[in-house]
Tab-separated table of C-alpha atoms and ligand atoms in Angstrom:
chain	number	residue	atom	x	y	z
A	1	MET	CA	-37.318	-21.559	20.941
A	2	PRO	CA	-39.264	-24.537	19.187
A	3	THR	CA	-42.555	-22.550	18.698
A	4	LEU	CA	-40.642	-19.508	17.206
A	5	ASP	CA	-37.881	-21.252	15.206
A	6	GLY	CA	-37.786	-21.278	11.472
A	7	GLU	CA	-40.939	-19.989	9.512
A	8	PRO	CA	-42.689	-18.299	12.434
A	9	MET	CA	-39.534	-16.251	13.060
A	10	ALA	CA	-39.255	-15.477	9.456
A	11	ARG	CA	-42.741	-14.100	9.509
A	12	VAL	CA	-41.823	-11.825	12.463
A	13	MET	CA	-38.717	-10.532	10.595
A	14	ALA	CA	-40.512	-10.097	7.246
A	15	LYS	CA	-43.265	-8.087	9.016
A	16	ALA	CA	-40.544	-5.820	10.790
A	17	GLN	CA	-38.802	-5.150	7.514
A	18	SER	CA	-42.189	-4.339	5.794
A	19	LEU	CA	-42.726	-1.789	8.436
A	20	GLY	CA	-39.165	-0.280	7.607
A	21	LYS	CA	-37.280	-1.682	10.502
A	22	LEU	CA	-33.854	-2.919	10.500
A	23	THR	CA	-33.698	-6.664	11.467
A	24	CYS	CA	-30.798	-8.168	13.526
A	25	LEU	CA	-30.337	-11.691	14.481
A	26	ASP	CA	-27.771	-13.483	16.666
A	27	THR	CA	-27.590	-17.283	17.332
A	28	VAL	CA	-26.722	-19.721	20.081
A	29	TRP	CA	-25.020	-22.962	19.823
A	30	ASP	CA	-27.769	-25.328	18.388
A	31	ALA	CA	-27.815	-28.451	20.857
A	32	THR	CA	-30.497	-30.009	18.538
A	33	GLY	CA	-27.981	-29.958	15.673
A	34	LYS	CA	-30.557	-28.539	13.142
A	35	TRP	CA	-28.494	-25.340	12.372
A	36	MET	CA	-29.364	-24.036	8.743
A	37	GLU	CA	-32.563	-26.156	8.700
A	38	THR	CA	-33.949	-23.651	11.326
A	39	LEU	CA	-32.336	-20.609	10.140
A	40	LEU	CA	-32.483	-20.511	6.398
A	41	PRO	CA	-36.093	-19.196	6.304
A	42	VAL	CA	-35.204	-16.333	8.414
A	43	LEU	CA	-31.849	-15.356	6.845
A	44	THR	CA	-33.802	-13.794	3.709
A	45	TYR	CA	-35.258	-11.413	6.128
A	46	THR	CA	-32.144	-10.514	8.107
A	47	ASP	CA	-30.287	-7.124	7.560
A	48	ILE	CA	-27.603	-7.900	10.128
A	49	PHE	CA	-26.684	-11.406	11.197
A	50	MET	CA	-24.131	-11.554	13.978
A	51	PRO	CA	-23.286	-14.986	15.106
A	52	SER	CA	-19.997	-16.052	16.713
A	53	LEU	CA	-17.343	-17.580	14.443
A	54	SER	CA	-17.878	-21.078	15.757
A	55	GLU	CA	-21.650	-20.790	15.161
A	56	ALA	CA	-21.156	-19.445	11.749
A	57	GLN	CA	-18.713	-22.188	10.912
A	58	LYS	CA	-21.299	-24.810	11.844
A	59	LEU	CA	-24.083	-23.109	9.984
A	60	THR	CA	-22.135	-22.784	6.693
A	61	GLY	CA	-19.621	-25.573	6.784
A	62	GLN	CA	-16.952	-23.020	5.973
A	63	THR	CA	-13.960	-22.058	8.144
A	64	ASP	CA	-12.525	-18.951	6.469
A	65	GLU	CA	-14.406	-15.715	7.560
A	66	GLY	CA	-14.796	-14.339	4.052
A	67	ALA	CA	-16.209	-17.777	2.671
A	68	ILE	CA	-18.549	-17.834	5.670
A	69	ALA	CA	-19.827	-14.315	4.922
A	70	ASN	CA	-20.240	-15.079	1.155
A	71	GLU	CA	-22.360	-18.169	1.912
A	72	LEU	CA	-24.454	-16.381	4.500
A	73	MET	CA	-25.033	-13.322	2.043
A	74	ARG	CA	-25.978	-16.006	-0.623
A	75	CYS	CA	-28.650	-17.044	1.839
A	76	GLY	CA	-30.059	-13.528	1.901
A	77	VAL	CA	-28.289	-11.785	4.767
A	78	LYS	CA	-27.434	-8.147	4.041
A	79	THR	CA	-24.545	-7.609	6.435
A	80	VAL	CA	-22.563	-10.352	8.142
A	81	VAL	CA	-20.890	-9.615	11.432
A	82	LEU	CA	-18.783	-12.313	12.818
A	83	LYS	CA	-17.648	-12.137	16.580
A	84	LEU	CA	-14.093	-13.454	16.908
A	85	GLY	CA	-13.497	-13.290	20.743
A	86	ASP	CA	-10.110	-11.740	21.560
A	87	ARG	CA	-9.468	-11.063	17.883
A	88	GLY	CA	-12.492	-8.597	17.701
A	89	CYS	CA	-14.935	-8.722	14.867
A	90	TYR	CA	-15.320	-9.085	11.095
A	91	PHE	CA	-17.924	-7.338	8.916
A	92	LYS	CA	-18.902	-8.018	5.371
A	93	ALA	CA	-21.469	-6.634	2.986
A	94	PRO	CA	-21.674	-5.916	-0.652
A	95	GLY	CA	-18.723	-3.473	-1.332
A	96	MET	CA	-17.554	-3.504	2.341
A	97	GLU	CA	-15.211	-5.820	4.225
A	98	ILE	CA	-13.696	-4.684	7.647
A	99	ARG	CA	-11.845	-6.235	10.538
A	100	VAL	CA	-11.853	-4.275	13.737
A	101	PRO	CA	-9.211	-5.685	16.329
A	102	ALA	CA	-10.287	-6.320	19.859
A	103	PHE	CA	-9.383	-4.034	22.853
A	104	SER	CA	-6.733	-5.390	25.195
A	105	VAL	CA	-8.239	-6.343	28.567
A	106	ASN	CA	-7.696	-8.643	31.491
A	107	ALA	CA	-10.402	-11.209	30.508
A	108	ILE	CA	-11.860	-13.092	33.475
A	109	ASP	CA	-15.167	-14.606	32.099
A	110	GLY	CA	-16.471	-14.671	28.675
A	111	THR	CA	-20.062	-15.082	29.681
A	112	GLY	CA	-22.489	-12.681	27.980
A	113	SER	CA	-19.752	-11.099	25.673
A	114	GLY	CA	-21.701	-11.855	22.546
A	115	ASP	CA	-24.903	-10.170	23.804
A	116	ALA	CA	-22.812	-7.150	25.179
A	117	PHE	CA	-21.228	-6.906	21.719
A	118	ASP	CA	-24.632	-7.035	19.970
A	119	ALA	CA	-26.091	-4.322	22.292
A	120	GLY	CA	-23.138	-2.036	21.608
A	121	LEU	CA	-23.402	-2.551	17.831
A	122	LEU	CA	-27.223	-1.744	17.807
A	123	CYS	CA	-26.453	1.316	20.206
A	124	GLY	CA	-24.031	2.672	17.690
A	125	LEU	CA	-26.253	1.964	14.645
A	126	ALA	CA	-29.274	3.653	16.535
A	127	LYS	CA	-27.086	6.752	16.984
A	128	GLY	CA	-26.565	6.778	13.252
A	129	TRP	CA	-22.863	5.841	13.469
A	130	ASP	CA	-21.200	4.140	10.555
A	131	MET	CA	-20.477	0.365	10.612
A	132	ALA	CA	-16.646	0.761	11.549
A	133	THR	CA	-17.404	3.187	14.399
A	134	SER	CA	-20.346	0.962	15.638
A	135	ALA	CA	-18.039	-2.087	15.405
A	136	ARG	CA	-15.364	-0.455	17.550
A	137	PHE	CA	-17.989	0.424	20.087
A	138	ALA	CA	-19.358	-2.936	20.072
A	139	ASN	CA	-15.825	-4.465	20.568
A	140	ALA	CA	-15.332	-2.136	23.616
A	141	VAL	CA	-18.823	-3.193	25.282
A	142	GLY	CA	-17.772	-6.806	24.717
A	143	ALA	CA	-14.255	-6.334	26.034
A	144	LEU	CA	-15.454	-4.591	29.140
A	145	CYS	CA	-17.985	-7.523	29.622
A	146	VAL	CA	-15.265	-9.994	30.002
A	147	THR	CA	-13.519	-8.105	32.647
A	148	GLY	CA	-16.134	-9.259	35.210
A	149	ILE	CA	-17.715	-12.443	36.253
A	150	GLY	CA	-21.090	-13.143	34.743
A	151	ALA	CA	-22.899	-11.585	31.888
A	152	THR	CA	-23.291	-7.943	33.231
A	153	ALA	CA	-20.768	-7.118	35.920
A	154	GLY	CA	-18.319	-5.799	33.540
A	155	VAL	CA	-20.636	-3.790	31.259
A	156	ARG	CA	-20.257	-0.032	31.830
A	157	SER	CA	-22.341	3.057	31.101
A	158	PHE	CA	-22.309	4.626	27.719
A	159	SER	CA	-19.975	7.461	28.856
A	160	GLU	CA	-17.728	5.082	30.705
A	161	THR	CA	-17.516	2.969	27.582
A	162	GLU	CA	-16.597	6.070	25.577
A	163	ALA	CA	-13.920	6.917	28.078
A	164	PHE	CA	-12.443	3.382	27.886
A	165	ILE	CA	-12.084	3.708	24.116
A	166	ARG	CA	-10.403	6.977	24.344
A	167	ALA	CA	-8.026	5.672	27.135
A	168	GLN	CA	-7.191	2.686	25.015
A	169	SER	CA	-6.667	4.809	21.918
A	170	ALA	CA	-4.451	7.329	23.681
B	1	ATP	N1	-10.856	-11.733	25.675
B	1	ATP	C1	-11.372	-10.763	25.024
B	1	ATP	N2	-10.654	-9.662	24.881
B	1	ATP	C2	-11.226	-8.672	24.232
B	1	ATP	N3	-12.484	-8.567	23.654
B	1	ATP	C3	-13.215	-9.718	23.811
B	1	ATP	C4	-12.775	-10.812	24.507
B	1	ATP	N4	-13.644	-11.790	24.335
B	1	ATP	C5	-14.711	-11.212	23.839
B	1	ATP	N5	-14.476	-9.972	23.426
B	1	ATP	C6	-15.295	-8.911	22.579
B	1	ATP	O1	-16.685	-9.467	22.716
B	1	ATP	C7	-17.118	-9.918	21.397
B	1	ATP	C8	-18.023	-11.042	21.501
B	1	ATP	O2	-17.319	-12.196	22.140
B	1	ATP	P1	-17.339	-13.768	21.475
B	1	ATP	O3	-16.738	-13.626	20.161
B	1	ATP	O4	-16.676	-14.561	22.494
B	1	ATP	O5	-18.916	-13.901	21.243
B	1	ATP	P2	-19.803	-15.167	21.556
B	1	ATP	O6	-19.069	-16.384	21.313
B	1	ATP	O7	-21.006	-14.901	20.810
B	1	ATP	O8	-20.127	-14.894	23.115
B	1	ATP	P3	-21.271	-15.723	23.851
B	1	ATP	O9	-20.508	-16.757	24.489
B	1	ATP	O10	-21.676	-14.578	24.859
B	1	ATP	O11	-22.498	-15.893	23.022
B	1	ATP	C9	-15.915	-10.113	20.506
B	1	ATP	O12	-16.330	-9.838	19.307
B	1	ATP	C10	-15.032	-9.006	21.189
B	1	ATP	O13	-15.272	-7.793	20.701
B	2	MG	MG1	-22.959	-15.721	21.163
């Protein structure tokens, strides 16, 4: 989004934070190749940054999840969430480091799993759940997403997603 990227986005995020809101940000693969040049002004105002592992590696030049998170926190991110595909997710914030394994599903199409995960995470946090519980719910929404073709066919209702988690935990 050329007219929003960089400083304009930073102003939006700063305003949201000044109003007491939680700011969350995801990325897409940057075909322009600018990566950190675009994002650096925004990261200072980002409470939760949730890129995929490959995007986070490109952004930071690091490969290891802990090193990636440290670099992003150095840039101002409060909580780093790395999406790890069929390995689930990794969270790091000051005094907190958690890995939450993925649910086991018959994956058909990965389209939209990142957005589905983000929605699940924000749903959990909006309900006041802690990070680990929200991460588990996010993994479930992402896992269900990849069981269908396209970005939304596999995504289920809140109660069906809860039932999926219960069934997988049994
Ligand atoms: N094969 C899978 N099995 C189980 N869970 C999966 C699988 N693929 C994705 N997920 C879940 O969905 C989340 C997001 O997937 P992924 O890591 O591929 O994100 P992404 O690369 O940002 O996706 P997108 O291409 O939609 O942007 C993962 O963290 C995991 O919880
Ligand atoms: Mg993504």
